[in-house]
């Protein structure tokens, strides 16, 4: 594998009833392959936060963690994907 090219950091976002620890194996694997991997814990994670509240948590984390010009790859749990598509303006 060619590791001489630049990779975007990866943000892994868990779904309902989960926390970021769900990604420990995936995170270790991606790190081994050369990615910088980030996770966050959405709160509350048991379904009583609105989509807007969760989207704001994700946006705040990204704003605090990455430079504005930083490209980012986002991997989401199945239940969170619609949140990213509908509420995060920078999501493709």
Coordinates of N, CA and C in Angstrom, one line a residue:
X1 N 0.8 -1.2 0.0 CA 0.0 0.0 0.0 C 0.9 1.2 0.0
X2 N 0.5 2.2 -0.8 CA 1.3 3.5 -0.9 C 0.8 4.4 0.2
X3 N 1.7 4.6 1.2 CA 1.3 5.5 2.3 C 1.9 6.9 2.2
X4 N 2.3 7.3 1.0 CA 2.9 8.6 0.7 C 1.9 9.6 0.4
X5 N 0.7 9.3 0.3 CA -0.3 10.4 0.0 C -1.0 10.8 1.2
X6 N -1.5 12.0 1.2 CA -2.2 12.6 2.3 C -3.6 12.1 2.5
X7 N -4.0 11.8 3.7 CA -5.3 11.3 4.0 C -6.0 12.3 4.8
X8 N -7.3 12.5 4.6 CA -8.2 13.3 5.4 C -8.3 12.6 6.8
X9 N -8.4 13.4 7.9 CA -8.8 12.8 9.1 C -10.2 12.2 9.0
X10 N -10.5 11.2 9.8 CA -11.8 10.5 9.8 C -12.5 10.7 11.1
X11 N -13.7 11.1 11.1 CA -14.6 11.3 12.2 C -15.6 10.2 12.2
X12 N -15.6 9.4 13.3 CA -16.6 8.3 13.4 C -17.7 8.8 14.4
X13 N -18.9 8.7 13.9 CA -20.1 9.1 14.7 C -21.0 8.0 15.0
X14 N -21.2 7.7 16.3 CA -22.0 6.6 16.7 C -23.5 6.8 16.5
X15 N -24.3 5.8 16.6 CA -25.7 5.9 16.5 C -26.4 5.9 17.9
X16 N -27.7 5.8 17.9 CA -28.5 5.8 19.1 C -28.1 4.6 20.0
X17 N -28.2 4.7 21.3 CA -27.9 3.7 22.3 C -26.4 3.3 22.3
X18 N -25.5 4.0 21.6 CA -24.1 3.7 21.6 C -23.3 4.9 22.0
X19 N -22.0 4.6 22.2 CA -21.0 5.6 22.5 C -19.8 5.4 21.6
X20 N -18.9 6.3 21.6 CA -17.7 6.2 20.7 C -16.9 4.9 20.8
X21 N -17.0 4.3 22.0 CA -16.2 3.0 22.2 C -16.6 1.9 21.3
X22 N -17.7 2.0 20.6 CA -18.2 1.0 19.7 C -17.2 0.9 18.5
X23 N -16.4 2.0 18.3 CA -15.5 2.0 17.2 C -14.0 1.6 17.5
X24 N -13.8 1.0 18.7 CA -12.4 0.8 19.1 C -11.6 0.0 18.1
X25 N -12.2 -1.1 17.6 CA -11.5 -1.9 16.6 C -11.4 -1.2 15.3
X26 N -12.4 -0.6 14.8 CA -12.3 0.2 13.5 C -11.3 1.3 13.6
X27 N -11.3 2.0 14.7 CA -10.4 3.1 14.9 C -8.9 2.6 14.9
X28 N -8.7 1.5 15.6 CA -7.3 0.9 15.6 C -6.9 0.5 14.2
X29 N -7.8 -0.1 13.5 CA -7.5 -0.6 12.2 C -7.2 0.6 11.2
X30 N -8.0 1.6 11.2 CA -7.8 2.8 10.4 C -6.5 3.5 10.7
X31 N -6.2 3.6 12.0 CA -5.0 4.2 12.5 C -3.8 3.4 12.0
X32 N -3.9 2.1 12.0 CA -2.8 1.3 11.5 C -2.6 1.5 10.0
X33 N -3.6 1.8 9.3 CA -3.5 2.0 7.9 C -3.1 3.5 7.5
X34 N -2.9 4.3 8.6 CA -2.4 5.6 8.3 C -3.4 6.8 8.5
X35 N -4.6 6.5 8.9 CA -5.6 7.6 9.0 C -5.5 8.2 10.5
X36 N -5.8 9.5 10.6 CA -6.0 10.0 11.9 C -7.5 9.9 12.2
X37 N -7.8 9.3 13.3 CA -9.2 8.9 13.6 C -9.7 9.7 14.8
X38 N -10.9 10.2 14.7 CA -11.5 11.0 15.8 C -12.9 10.4 16.1
X39 N -13.3 10.5 17.3 CA -14.6 10.0 17.7 C -15.2 11.1 18.7
X40 N -16.5 11.1 18.9 CA -17.0 11.9 19.9 C -18.2 11.2 20.5
X41 N -18.6 11.5 21.7 CA -19.8 10.9 22.3 C -20.9 12.0 22.3
X42 N -22.0 11.6 21.6 CA -23.1 12.5 21.5 C -23.9 12.2 22.8
X43 N -24.5 13.3 23.3 CA -25.2 13.2 24.6 C -26.6 14.0 24.5
X44 N -27.6 13.5 25.0 CA -27.8 12.1 25.4 C -27.8 11.1 24.2
X45 N -27.4 9.9 24.4 CA -27.3 9.0 23.3 C -28.4 8.0 23.3
X46 N -29.4 8.2 24.1 CA -30.5 7.2 24.2 C -31.8 7.6 23.5
X47 N -31.7 8.6 22.6 CA -32.8 9.0 21.8 C -33.7 10.2 22.2
X48 N -33.3 10.9 23.3 CA -34.2 12.0 23.7 C -33.6 13.3 23.2
X49 N -32.6 13.4 22.5 CA -32.1 14.7 22.0 C -32.7 14.8 20.6
X50 N -32.9 16.1 20.2 CA -33.4 16.3 18.9 C -32.3 16.2 17.9
X51 N -32.7 16.1 16.6 CA -31.7 16.0 15.6 C -30.9 17.3 15.5
X52 N -31.5 18.4 15.8 CA -30.8 19.7 15.8 C -29.8 19.8 16.9
X53 N -30.2 19.3 18.1 CA -29.2 19.3 19.2 C -28.0 18.4 18.9
X54 N -28.2 17.2 18.3 CA -27.1 16.3 18.0 C -26.2 16.9 16.9
X55 N -26.9 17.5 15.9 CA -26.1 18.2 14.8 C -25.3 19.3 15.3
X56 N -25.8 20.1 16.3 CA -25.0 21.1 16.9 C -23.8 20.6 17.6
X57 N -24.0 19.5 18.3 CA -22.8 18.8 19.0 C -21.7 18.4 18.0
X58 N -22.2 17.9 16.9 CA -21.2 17.4 15.9 C -20.5 18.6 15.3
X59 N -21.2 19.7 14.9 CA -20.7 20.9 14.4 C -19.7 21.5 15.3
X60 N -20.1 21.6 16.6 CA -19.2 22.2 17.6 C -17.9 21.4 17.8
X61 N -18.0 20.1 17.8 CA -16.8 19.3 17.9 C -15.9 19.5 16.7
X62 N -16.4 19.6 15.5 CA -15.6 19.8 14.3 C -15.0 21.2 14.4
X63 N -15.7 22.2 14.7 CA -15.2 23.5 14.8 C -14.0 23.6 15.8
X64 N -14.1 22.9 16.9 CA -13.1 23.0 18.0 C -11.9 22.1 17.7
X65 N -12.1 21.1 16.8 CA -11.0 20.1 16.6 C -10.2 20.3 15.4
X66 N -10.9 20.8 14.3 CA -10.2 20.9 13.0 C -10.2 22.4 12.5
X67 N -9.1 22.7 11.8 CA -9.0 24.0 11.1 C -10.1 24.1 10.1
X68 N -10.6 25.3 9.9 CA -11.7 25.5 8.9 C -11.5 25.0 7.5
X69 N -10.2 25.0 7.1 CA -9.9 24.5 5.7 C -9.6 23.0 5.7
X70 N -9.7 22.4 6.8 CA -9.4 20.9 6.8 C -10.5 20.1 6.2
X71 N -10.1 19.3 5.2 CA -11.1 18.3 4.7 C -11.2 17.2 5.7
X72 N -12.4 16.6 5.7 CA -12.7 15.6 6.7 C -13.6 14.5 6.1
X73 N -13.3 13.3 6.4 CA -14.1 12.1 6.1 C -14.9 11.8 7.3
X74 N -16.2 11.6 7.1 CA -17.1 11.3 8.2 C -17.8 9.9 7.9
X75 N -17.6 9.0 8.9 CA -18.3 7.7 8.9 C -19.3 7.7 10.0
X76 N -20.6 7.4 9.6 CA -21.6 7.4 10.6 C -22.3 6.1 10.7
X77 N -22.9 5.9 11.9 CA -23.8 4.7 12.1 C -25.0 5.0 11.2
X78 N -25.6 3.9 10.8 CA -26.8 4.0 9.9 C -27.9 5.0 10.4
X79 N -28.1 5.0 11.7 CA -29.2 5.9 12.2 C -28.8 7.4 12.2
X80 N -27.5 7.6 12.2 CA -27.0 9.0 12.2 C -26.8 9.6 10.8
X81 N -26.7 8.8 9.8 CA -26.5 9.3 8.5 C -27.5 10.4 8.0
X82 N -28.8 10.1 8.2 CA -29.8 11.2 7.9 C -29.6 12.5 8.6
X83 N -29.1 12.4 9.8 CA -28.8 13.6 10.6 C -27.7 14.4 9.9
X84 N -26.7 13.8 9.5 CA -25.6 14.5 8.8 C -26.1 15.1 7.4
X85 N -26.8 14.3 6.7 CA -27.3 14.8 5.4 C -28.3 15.9 5.5
X86 N -29.1 15.9 6.6 CA -30.2 16.9 6.7 C -29.8 18.2 7.4
X87 N -28.9 18.1 8.4 CA -28.7 19.2 9.3 C -27.3 19.8 9.2
X88 N -26.3 19.2 8.7 CA -25.0 19.7 8.7 C -24.7 20.4 7.3
X89 N -24.6 21.7 7.2 CA -24.5 22.4 6.0 C -23.3 22.0 5.2
X90 N -22.2 21.7 5.8 CA -21.0 21.4 5.2 C -20.9 19.9 4.7
X91 N -21.9 19.1 5.0 CA -21.8 17.7 4.6 C -22.2 17.6 3.1
X92 N -21.4 16.9 2.3 CA -21.7 16.8 0.9 C -23.1 16.1 0.6

